[in-house]
Short mmCIF file of C-alpha atoms in Angstrom, two decimals:
data_model
loop_
_atom_site.label_atom_id
_atom_site.label_comp_id
_atom_site.label_asym_id
_atom_site.label_seq_id
_atom_site.Cartn_x
_atom_site.Cartn_y
_atom_site.Cartn_z
CA MET U 1 -0.30 -28.83 2.98
CA HIS U 2 -1.82 -28.88 6.35
CA GLU U 3 -5.68 -28.19 5.61
CA ASP U 4 -5.25 -24.78 7.47
CA GLN U 5 -2.00 -23.77 6.41
CA LEU U 6 -1.65 -19.98 6.08
CA PHE U 7 -5.20 -19.18 7.21
CA PRO U 8 -5.63 -16.83 10.08
CA ALA U 9 -5.13 -18.26 13.63
CA GLU U 10 -8.25 -16.73 14.92
CA PRO U 11 -10.91 -19.37 15.09
CA GLN U 12 -13.80 -17.34 13.68
CA VAL U 13 -11.71 -15.93 10.72
CA ARG U 14 -10.08 -19.32 10.18
CA ALA U 15 -13.61 -21.04 9.74
CA VAL U 16 -14.53 -18.08 7.05
CA ALA U 17 -11.28 -18.64 5.34
CA ARG U 18 -11.96 -22.27 4.98
CA GLU U 19 -15.20 -21.63 3.68
CA LEU U 20 -13.93 -19.01 1.08
CA TYR U 21 -10.94 -21.31 0.03
CA ARG U 22 -13.35 -23.93 -1.14
CA HIS U 23 -14.64 -21.58 -3.67
CA ALA U 24 -11.10 -21.23 -5.33
CA LYS U 25 -9.53 -24.54 -4.44
CA ASN U 26 -10.53 -26.50 -7.60
CA LEU U 27 -10.51 -23.77 -10.26
CA PRO U 28 -8.33 -24.36 -13.19
CA LEU U 29 -4.90 -22.61 -13.14
CA ILE U 30 -4.25 -19.61 -15.44
CA SER U 31 -0.63 -19.00 -15.59
CA PRO U 32 -0.49 -16.09 -18.13
CA HIS U 33 3.07 -15.15 -17.32
CA GLY U 34 6.26 -17.57 -16.54
CA HIS U 35 9.32 -19.00 -17.51
CA VAL U 36 8.93 -22.69 -17.73
CA ASP U 37 10.83 -24.06 -20.82
CA PRO U 38 8.23 -24.88 -23.42
CA ALA U 39 10.50 -27.91 -24.64
CA ILE U 40 9.64 -29.61 -21.34
CA ILE U 41 5.88 -29.73 -22.46
CA ALA U 42 6.80 -30.25 -26.07
CA ASP U 43 9.11 -33.15 -25.77
CA ASP U 44 7.29 -34.63 -22.77
CA ARG U 45 10.49 -36.57 -21.68
CA PRO U 46 10.86 -37.74 -17.95
CA PHE U 47 12.12 -35.09 -15.73
CA PRO U 48 15.89 -35.38 -14.79
CA ASP U 49 17.18 -36.62 -11.44
CA PRO U 50 15.81 -35.01 -8.29
CA ALA U 51 18.69 -32.64 -8.11
CA ARG U 52 18.27 -31.18 -11.45
CA LEU U 53 14.66 -30.72 -11.01
CA ILE U 54 14.63 -29.06 -7.51
CA VAL U 55 18.07 -27.77 -7.01
CA VAL U 56 20.19 -26.78 -9.83
CA PRO U 57 17.75 -24.47 -11.93
CA ASP U 58 16.43 -22.74 -8.70
CA HIS U 59 18.33 -19.63 -7.89
CA TYR U 60 16.12 -19.24 -4.71
CA VAL U 61 17.80 -22.49 -3.45
CA THR U 62 21.33 -21.79 -4.91
CA ARG U 63 21.25 -18.28 -3.74
CA MET U 64 20.57 -19.27 0.06
CA LEU U 65 23.23 -21.88 -0.14
CA ALA U 66 25.81 -19.46 -1.70
CA SER U 67 25.04 -16.97 1.09
CA GLN U 68 26.32 -19.44 3.67
CA GLY U 69 29.48 -20.19 1.62
CA ILE U 70 28.57 -23.13 -0.51
CA PRO U 71 29.43 -22.15 -4.25
CA PRO U 72 26.85 -22.73 -6.93
CA HIS U 73 29.20 -24.98 -8.83
CA ARG U 74 28.85 -27.46 -5.67
CA LEU U 75 25.21 -27.58 -6.49
CA GLY U 76 25.68 -28.41 -10.29
CA VAL U 77 25.12 -24.94 -11.54
CA PRO U 78 27.32 -24.80 -14.79
CA ALA U 79 30.37 -22.44 -14.64
CA LEU U 80 31.72 -20.11 -17.41
CA ASP U 81 35.25 -20.14 -16.34
CA GLY U 82 36.02 -23.66 -16.57
CA THR U 83 35.35 -24.59 -12.80
CA PRO U 84 34.08 -28.08 -12.62
CA SER U 85 30.54 -28.33 -11.63
CA GLU U 86 29.23 -31.31 -9.63
CA THR U 87 27.37 -33.74 -11.88
CA ASP U 88 26.23 -36.33 -9.31
CA GLY U 89 22.87 -35.70 -8.51
CA ARG U 90 22.80 -37.66 -5.27
CA THR U 91 25.79 -35.74 -4.09
CA ILE U 92 23.91 -32.39 -4.75
CA TRP U 93 20.93 -33.68 -2.92
CA ARG U 94 22.74 -34.71 0.08
CA LEU U 95 24.30 -31.30 0.16
CA LEU U 96 20.70 -29.57 0.02
CA ALA U 97 19.42 -32.06 2.98
CA ALA U 98 22.55 -31.21 4.99
CA ASN U 99 21.83 -27.69 4.93
CA TRP U 100 18.08 -27.69 5.01
CA HIS U 101 17.75 -25.92 8.22
CA LEU U 102 19.01 -22.69 6.28
CA PHE U 103 15.65 -22.53 4.75
CA ARG U 104 13.55 -22.51 7.99
CA GLY U 105 10.59 -20.14 7.56
CA THR U 106 11.29 -19.35 3.86
CA PRO U 107 8.99 -19.50 0.91
CA SER U 108 11.60 -21.95 -0.58
CA ARG U 109 11.00 -24.59 2.15
CA LEU U 110 7.21 -24.15 1.70
CA TRP U 111 7.30 -24.74 -2.08
CA THR U 112 9.69 -27.54 -1.95
CA GLU U 113 8.02 -29.44 0.88
CA SER U 114 4.70 -28.89 -0.65
CA VAL U 115 5.94 -30.05 -4.06
CA LEU U 116 7.45 -33.06 -2.61
CA ALA U 117 4.08 -33.82 -0.70
CA ASP U 118 1.36 -32.73 -2.86
CA VAL U 119 2.93 -33.47 -6.19
CA PHE U 120 5.00 -36.61 -5.59
CA GLY U 121 3.41 -37.83 -2.43
CA ILE U 122 6.67 -37.77 -0.35
CA VAL U 123 6.09 -36.76 3.19
CA THR U 124 9.43 -37.80 4.72
CA PRO U 125 10.97 -34.70 6.26
CA LEU U 126 14.24 -33.63 4.53
CA ARG U 127 17.28 -34.12 6.48
CA ALA U 128 20.82 -35.28 6.25
CA ASP U 129 19.84 -38.67 7.34
CA THR U 130 16.73 -38.80 5.14
CA ALA U 131 18.40 -37.40 2.10
CA ASP U 132 18.84 -40.83 0.14
CA THR U 133 15.46 -41.89 1.34
CA VAL U 134 13.76 -38.95 -0.25
CA TYR U 135 16.15 -38.86 -3.34
CA ASP U 136 15.32 -42.70 -4.03
CA ALA U 137 11.52 -42.01 -3.65
CA LEU U 138 11.63 -39.11 -5.90
CA SER U 139 13.62 -40.92 -8.38
CA GLU U 140 11.08 -43.53 -8.61
CA ARG U 141 8.40 -41.14 -9.14
CA LEU U 142 10.28 -39.30 -12.01
CA ALA U 143 10.51 -42.77 -13.82
CA ASP U 144 6.72 -43.26 -13.81
CA PRO U 145 5.05 -42.05 -16.69
CA ALA U 146 2.21 -40.60 -14.58
CA PHE U 147 4.97 -37.97 -13.66
CA ARG U 148 5.89 -36.84 -16.92
CA PRO U 149 5.37 -33.50 -17.88
CA ARG U 150 1.91 -33.70 -20.02
CA ALA U 151 0.41 -36.16 -17.27
CA LEU U 152 1.19 -33.54 -14.64
CA PHE U 153 -0.15 -30.43 -16.63
CA GLU U 154 -3.27 -32.29 -16.77
CA ARG U 155 -3.27 -33.36 -13.03
CA PHE U 156 -2.25 -29.72 -12.20
CA ASN U 157 -5.51 -28.57 -13.85
CA ILE U 158 -3.68 -25.94 -16.02
CA GLU U 159 -5.97 -24.22 -18.20
CA VAL U 160 -3.05 -22.13 -20.09
CA LEU U 161 0.56 -21.65 -19.44
CA ALA U 162 2.27 -19.03 -21.00
CA THR U 163 6.19 -19.17 -21.40
CA THR U 164 8.49 -16.15 -22.38
CA GLU U 165 10.60 -16.35 -25.47
CA SER U 166 13.23 -13.76 -27.05
CA PRO U 167 12.33 -12.17 -30.44
CA LEU U 168 15.35 -14.36 -31.64
CA ASN U 169 13.75 -17.49 -30.65
CA ASP U 170 12.32 -19.63 -33.57
CA LEU U 171 9.47 -20.80 -31.38
CA THR U 172 10.24 -24.43 -32.55
CA ALA U 173 8.70 -25.95 -29.14
CA HIS U 174 5.70 -23.92 -29.64
CA ALA U 175 5.37 -25.28 -33.34
CA LYS U 176 5.44 -28.76 -31.94
CA LEU U 177 3.18 -27.91 -29.32
CA GLU U 178 0.58 -26.45 -32.03
CA ALA U 179 1.06 -29.63 -34.08
CA ASP U 180 0.32 -31.72 -31.06
CA GLY U 181 -2.94 -29.59 -30.30
CA TRP U 182 -1.15 -27.90 -27.25
CA GLY U 183 -0.27 -24.77 -28.56
CA GLY U 184 -1.14 -21.74 -30.95
CA PRO U 185 -4.11 -19.43 -30.49
CA GLY U 186 -6.45 -20.99 -28.10
CA GLY U 187 -3.80 -23.44 -27.11
CA ARG U 188 -3.00 -24.74 -23.58
CA VAL U 189 0.63 -23.61 -23.91
CA ILE U 190 1.40 -20.13 -25.37
CA THR U 191 4.25 -17.69 -25.76
CA THR U 192 5.03 -14.24 -24.59
CA PHE U 193 7.27 -11.73 -26.40
CA ARG U 194 10.04 -10.72 -24.37
CA PRO U 195 12.50 -8.18 -26.19
CA ASP U 196 14.82 -7.19 -23.47
CA ASP U 197 17.98 -8.88 -25.05
CA VAL U 198 17.47 -6.74 -28.20
CA VAL U 199 16.59 -3.69 -26.44
CA GLU U 200 19.42 -3.45 -23.79
CA PHE U 201 22.58 -1.77 -25.31
CA ASP U 202 24.71 -2.86 -22.03
CA TRP U 203 23.52 -6.44 -22.28
CA PRO U 204 26.85 -8.06 -23.54
CA GLY U 205 26.47 -9.30 -27.19
CA TRP U 206 23.78 -6.87 -28.01
CA ALA U 207 25.17 -5.87 -31.58
CA GLY U 208 25.67 -9.62 -32.27
CA ARG U 209 21.87 -10.19 -31.61
CA ILE U 210 20.94 -7.26 -33.51
CA GLU U 211 22.89 -9.06 -36.49
CA ARG U 212 20.99 -12.27 -35.92
CA LEU U 213 17.69 -10.10 -36.03
CA GLY U 214 18.78 -9.18 -39.43
CA VAL U 215 18.62 -5.48 -39.36
CA SER U 216 21.28 -2.71 -39.46
CA THR U 217 19.14 0.64 -39.21
CA TYR U 218 16.71 1.66 -36.57
CA ARG U 219 13.71 1.84 -39.11
CA GLU U 220 14.63 -1.80 -40.13
CA TYR U 221 14.82 -2.78 -36.44
CA VAL U 222 11.31 -1.49 -35.33
CA ASP U 223 9.56 -2.90 -38.35
CA ARG U 224 11.42 -6.29 -37.47
CA LEU U 225 10.12 -6.16 -33.94
CA ARG U 226 6.68 -5.62 -35.13
CA ALA U 227 6.76 -8.61 -37.44
CA ARG U 228 7.99 -10.79 -34.86
CA ARG U 229 5.16 -9.79 -32.72
CA GLU U 230 2.74 -10.89 -35.32
CA THR U 231 4.70 -14.32 -35.47
CA PHE U 232 4.31 -14.67 -31.73
CA ILE U 233 0.59 -13.73 -31.87
CA ALA U 234 0.08 -16.51 -34.41
CA ALA U 235 1.91 -18.77 -31.86
CA GLY U 236 -0.87 -17.96 -29.23
CA ALA U 237 0.88 -14.80 -27.45
CA THR U 238 -1.52 -12.56 -25.51
CA SER U 239 1.12 -10.36 -23.95
CA SER U 240 4.53 -8.87 -24.15
CA ASP U 241 6.90 -8.62 -21.33
CA HIS U 242 9.32 -5.91 -20.45
CA GLY U 243 12.11 -6.31 -17.63
CA HIS U 244 13.64 -2.82 -17.66
CA PRO U 245 15.79 -1.42 -14.76
CA THR U 246 13.43 1.35 -14.35
CA ALA U 247 9.95 2.20 -15.28
CA THR U 248 11.09 5.32 -17.35
CA ALA U 249 9.26 6.09 -20.59
CA GLU U 250 10.16 8.72 -22.95
CA ALA U 251 9.00 9.40 -26.54
CA LEU U 252 11.99 10.53 -28.66
CA PRO U 253 11.78 11.82 -32.27
CA ALA U 254 12.50 9.13 -34.57
CA GLY U 255 15.77 10.79 -35.62
CA GLU U 256 17.13 10.82 -32.22
CA ALA U 257 16.33 7.36 -31.49
CA ALA U 258 17.83 6.32 -34.55
CA ALA U 259 20.97 8.27 -33.54
CA LEU U 260 21.08 6.26 -30.42
CA PHE U 261 20.54 3.05 -32.07
CA ASP U 262 23.36 3.85 -34.69
CA ARG U 263 26.02 4.82 -31.79
CA ALA U 264 25.30 1.73 -30.11
CA LEU U 265 25.78 -0.63 -33.20
CA ARG U 266 29.01 1.16 -33.77
CA GLY U 267 29.99 0.44 -30.20
CA ALA U 268 30.06 4.18 -29.42
CA ALA U 269 27.21 4.51 -27.05
CA GLU U 270 27.53 7.36 -24.60
CA PRO U 271 26.50 7.15 -20.79
CA GLY U 272 22.82 7.42 -20.53
CA ASP U 273 22.09 6.16 -24.08
CA ALA U 274 21.05 2.71 -22.87
CA GLU U 275 18.51 4.26 -20.52
CA ARG U 276 17.03 6.83 -23.03
CA PHE U 277 16.56 3.99 -25.75
CA ARG U 278 14.82 1.60 -23.63
CA ALA U 279 12.62 4.22 -22.07
CA HIS U 280 11.81 5.20 -25.87
CA MET U 281 11.35 1.78 -27.01
CA LEU U 282 8.84 1.33 -23.94
CA VAL U 283 6.80 3.74 -25.59
CA GLU U 284 7.11 2.30 -29.06
CA PHE U 285 6.15 -1.13 -27.57
CA ALA U 286 3.16 0.44 -26.09
CA ARG U 287 2.10 1.96 -29.41
CA MET U 288 2.59 -1.63 -31.14
CA SER U 289 0.37 -3.08 -28.11
CA VAL U 290 -2.57 -0.59 -29.36
CA GLU U 291 -1.94 -1.90 -32.79
CA ASP U 292 -1.66 -5.58 -32.22
CA GLY U 293 -3.58 -6.16 -28.84
CA LEU U 294 -0.70 -7.66 -26.96
CA VAL U 295 -1.24 -6.80 -23.12
CA MET U 296 1.91 -4.97 -22.12
CA GLN U 297 3.56 -6.24 -18.87
CA LEU U 298 6.33 -4.14 -17.09
CA HIS U 299 8.81 -5.79 -14.65
CA PRO U 300 11.19 -3.02 -13.57
CA GLY U 301 13.50 -2.55 -10.55
CA ALA U 302 16.11 -5.26 -10.63
CA VAL U 303 19.68 -4.60 -10.33
CA ARG U 304 21.02 -7.25 -12.46
CA ASN U 305 24.13 -9.18 -11.89
CA HIS U 306 25.05 -7.04 -8.71
CA ASN U 307 27.22 -10.09 -7.37
CA THR U 308 30.11 -9.56 -10.19
CA ALA U 309 32.04 -12.38 -9.25
CA LEU U 310 28.97 -14.80 -9.28
CA TYR U 311 28.01 -13.27 -12.82
CA ARG U 312 31.68 -13.76 -13.97
CA ARG U 313 31.75 -17.41 -13.02
CA HIS U 314 28.08 -18.36 -13.85
CA GLY U 315 26.44 -15.70 -15.84
CA ARG U 316 22.93 -14.35 -15.43
CA ASP U 317 19.96 -15.69 -13.62
CA VAL U 318 21.63 -17.54 -11.02
CA GLY U 319 20.88 -15.57 -7.66
CA GLY U 320 22.99 -12.46 -8.28
CA ASP U 321 20.15 -9.76 -8.83
CA ILE U 322 19.11 -7.42 -6.00
CA PRO U 323 15.81 -5.40 -5.84
CA SER U 324 16.09 -1.58 -6.01
CA PRO U 325 13.43 1.32 -5.35
CA THR U 326 11.45 2.12 -8.15
CA GLU U 327 9.74 5.37 -9.23
CA TYR U 328 6.49 5.12 -11.48
CA VAL U 329 4.54 8.18 -11.19
CA ARG U 330 6.87 10.59 -13.14
CA SER U 331 8.69 7.72 -15.14
CA LEU U 332 5.45 6.39 -16.65
CA ARG U 333 3.68 9.67 -17.41
CA PRO U 334 4.55 10.13 -20.90
CA LEU U 335 3.32 6.56 -21.74
CA LEU U 336 0.12 7.03 -19.78
CA ASP U 337 -0.45 10.61 -21.35
CA GLU U 338 -0.60 9.03 -24.71
CA PHE U 339 -2.07 5.61 -23.87
CA GLY U 340 -3.46 5.45 -20.44
CA THR U 341 -7.04 6.01 -21.42
CA ASP U 342 -7.00 4.47 -24.79
CA PRO U 343 -9.45 1.46 -24.70
CA ARG U 344 -6.99 -0.61 -27.03
CA PHE U 345 -4.28 -0.44 -24.46
CA ARG U 346 -3.57 -2.60 -21.21
CA ILE U 347 -0.61 -2.54 -19.13
CA VAL U 348 0.10 -4.87 -16.04
CA LEU U 349 2.53 -3.12 -13.66
CA TYR U 350 4.77 -5.07 -11.18
CA THR U 351 7.26 -4.20 -8.70
CA LEU U 352 10.32 -5.36 -6.48
CA ASP U 353 9.60 -2.37 -4.30
CA GLU U 354 6.65 -2.81 -2.15
CA THR U 355 6.98 0.81 -0.79
CA ALA U 356 5.57 1.86 -3.97
CA PHE U 357 2.26 -0.33 -3.70
CA THR U 358 0.31 2.28 -1.63
CA ARG U 359 2.15 5.40 -2.72
CA GLU U 360 2.24 5.09 -6.49
CA LEU U 361 0.99 1.71 -8.07
CA ALA U 362 -2.40 1.70 -6.40
CA PRO U 363 -3.15 5.22 -7.32
CA LEU U 364 -2.12 4.75 -10.65
CA ALA U 365 -4.26 1.75 -11.28
CA GLY U 366 -7.13 3.57 -9.80
CA GLY U 367 -6.46 6.71 -12.00
CA TYR U 368 -6.07 5.07 -15.41
CA PRO U 369 -8.40 2.37 -17.27
CA ALA U 370 -5.30 0.88 -18.97
CA VAL U 371 -3.53 0.13 -15.81
CA PHE U 372 -3.61 -3.30 -13.83
CA LEU U 373 -1.42 -4.17 -10.97
CA GLY U 374 0.51 -7.36 -11.33
CA ALA U 375 0.92 -9.76 -8.46
CA PRO U 376 4.05 -9.60 -6.24
CA TRP U 377 6.94 -11.40 -7.79
CA TRP U 378 10.27 -12.73 -7.24
CA PHE U 379 11.51 -11.37 -3.69
CA LEU U 380 8.04 -10.64 -2.85
CA ASP U 381 5.82 -13.65 -4.08
CA THR U 382 5.59 -15.16 -0.57
CA PRO U 383 2.81 -15.62 1.76
CA ASP U 384 3.42 -12.39 3.70
CA GLY U 385 4.47 -10.50 0.42
CA LEU U 386 0.93 -11.56 -0.90
CA ARG U 387 -0.94 -10.74 2.11
CA ARG U 388 1.02 -7.04 2.31
CA PHE U 389 0.13 -6.64 -1.10
CA ARG U 390 -3.63 -7.02 -0.63
CA GLU U 391 -3.35 -4.79 2.44
CA ALA U 392 -1.54 -2.14 0.49
CA VAL U 393 -3.38 -1.85 -2.71
CA THR U 394 -7.03 -2.59 -2.00
CA ASP U 395 -7.91 0.80 -0.33
CA SER U 396 -6.88 2.69 -3.64
CA ALA U 397 -7.34 0.07 -6.34
CA GLY U 398 -9.97 -2.49 -4.78
CA PHE U 399 -9.53 -5.95 -6.18
CA TYR U 400 -10.77 -5.25 -9.81
CA ASN U 401 -7.66 -3.11 -10.76
CA THR U 402 -5.41 -5.98 -10.03
CA ALA U 403 -4.68 -8.88 -12.68
CA GLY U 404 -5.29 -11.73 -10.18
CA PHE U 405 -2.80 -14.16 -9.44
CA VAL U 406 0.31 -14.76 -11.70
CA ASP U 407 2.91 -17.30 -10.60
CA ASP U 408 5.86 -16.03 -12.73
CA THR U 409 7.92 -19.30 -12.13
CA ARG U 410 10.55 -21.39 -13.99
CA ALA U 411 9.81 -24.37 -11.84
CA PHE U 412 7.07 -26.32 -13.65
CA CYS U 413 6.41 -28.55 -10.60
CA SER U 414 5.86 -25.59 -8.16
CA ILE U 415 3.12 -23.95 -10.32
CA PRO U 416 0.11 -25.61 -8.27
CA VAL U 417 1.65 -24.98 -5.03
CA ARG U 418 2.15 -21.20 -5.68
CA HIS U 419 -1.39 -20.90 -6.91
CA ASP U 420 -2.46 -22.58 -3.89
CA VAL U 421 -0.48 -20.50 -1.50
CA ALA U 422 -2.18 -17.46 -3.09
CA ARG U 423 -5.63 -18.76 -2.89
CA ARG U 424 -5.02 -19.41 0.86
CA VAL U 425 -3.73 -15.93 1.46
CA ASP U 426 -6.76 -14.17 -0.41
CA ALA U 427 -9.10 -16.42 1.51
CA GLY U 428 -7.62 -15.28 4.70
CA PHE U 429 -7.66 -11.57 3.85
CA LEU U 430 -11.16 -11.65 2.37
CA ALA U 431 -12.27 -13.63 5.55
CA ARG U 432 -11.03 -10.79 7.62
CA LEU U 433 -13.25 -8.41 5.81
CA VAL U 434 -16.11 -10.65 6.14
CA THR U 435 -15.79 -11.01 10.01
CA GLU U 436 -15.23 -7.26 10.63
CA HIS U 437 -18.70 -6.96 8.64
CA ARG U 438 -16.93 -5.00 5.75
CA LEU U 439 -17.83 -7.48 2.86
CA PRO U 440 -20.89 -9.91 2.84
CA LEU U 441 -19.79 -13.55 2.49
CA ASP U 442 -21.47 -14.12 -0.83
CA GLU U 443 -19.37 -11.22 -2.18
CA ALA U 444 -16.29 -12.38 -0.65
CA ALA U 445 -16.81 -15.92 -2.23
CA GLU U 446 -17.39 -14.23 -5.76
CA THR U 447 -14.21 -12.18 -5.44
CA ILE U 448 -11.87 -15.07 -4.56
CA ALA U 449 -13.11 -16.86 -7.71
CA ASP U 450 -12.44 -13.82 -9.45
CA LEU U 451 -8.77 -13.38 -8.13
CA ALA U 452 -7.97 -17.02 -8.64
CA TYR U 453 -9.41 -17.55 -12.13
CA HIS U 454 -11.55 -14.82 -13.90
CA LEU U 455 -9.53 -11.83 -13.37
CA PRO U 456 -6.21 -13.12 -14.87
CA LYS U 457 -8.11 -14.73 -17.63
CA ARG U 458 -10.05 -11.55 -18.62
CA VAL U 459 -6.99 -9.03 -18.21
CA PHE U 460 -4.70 -11.17 -20.39
CA GLN U 461 -7.05 -12.03 -23.00
CA ARG U 462 -6.53 -10.77 -26.64
CA THR U 463 -8.07 -7.82 -28.08
CA LEU U 464 -11.64 -8.47 -29.17
CA ASP U 465 -12.34 -8.70 -32.83
CA ASP U 466 -13.72 -5.17 -33.01
CA GLY U 467 -10.29 -3.98 -31.83
CA ALA U 468 -11.47 -2.86 -28.39
CA THR U 469 -10.74 -4.30 -24.99
CA THR U 470 -13.11 -4.84 -22.02
CA ARG U 471 -12.07 -3.99 -18.50
#
């Protein structure tokens, strides 16, 4: 990155941003929520070829190219319908380089070029005529032991990295990490409890996953999930994560919840059953959080698999999801009525609908001690999105009702870049407050360190041994 990248253009404000950034630049990285495969760290094998590191798994990249008529199978994304997918990494990389102009002005370009330069030391501009040069240089770095996952983890200065697993996951990678001194309670790599695939009736294969869970009744189901949470906690988990289509919460009588569960298990679910059941389970998971201390995270608002043709050919998580307007105030009231002021409960709310920042989320965080605002994610985790977030929520929620920065990424090598982007954006935002004489410089310096490091560490900590959390 240029030393002043993302800082305000006004010279006086930029000078203050530089000063504030220095207070956050070298702080350790706290990554309390993300989707990096823990086996990457556990196995510590060299990364694959450049295309399989940077192109194939990145749905930001494949989505943009698909929007211009380049189908994902040409980029190496596996197809479920038998369509042959490109296997030659150099061919995939050349296709990316030939279309690199499509990414002008996008965060994908910023992240990718920063990864190449700051992680791998490659500053050659990516173009069609430099594709092979960049590919060869990156391949050479990937073969060097200094660029294996654990070495990079140390160089990135990551203090803790949370991955995300289903209750059906046996946590083998985490067991290996713990045996190696990298995982478990207090470890550098921890897990997160993500039960969506056993909650969503309308997720294909739900009944089979319930069978794998080893239950046949609703009561067994709840007890089994509670037990799995304990296993996750033993593997270091400090939080759970819930990616529901909406933020709706509803406390149903146990008999009614059991009837919904039974109908779904028989394949006889009625319209609306799936939404009511996940709304009920959101309240049940909040209750479990009060009991076991896991911080609850809610990531609603994605219309999954909107591109039906893409889903049929390639499955989930390949760029076919679209954000949707999301309502929080009425939807979460049943949950917050019961737990919103309980000192044992903590919930971090995210959104893909930035119109909700000022209208709903910031006032909720300012009104309930259990509520914190999560950082912008997915379509909003961009320099401009992060800046708009601060502008929208600070009036009502301040800084300390937010959870600091959470990178929420699948791309391991982009973690330091994403944190650096957030620190630069916050430096610019705080610098404006300082130069407008709204915040003293020393307080701004303390605030940027809190946003970058202390807040996420504090918000995502486990419950204290006396059973109460501190805000």
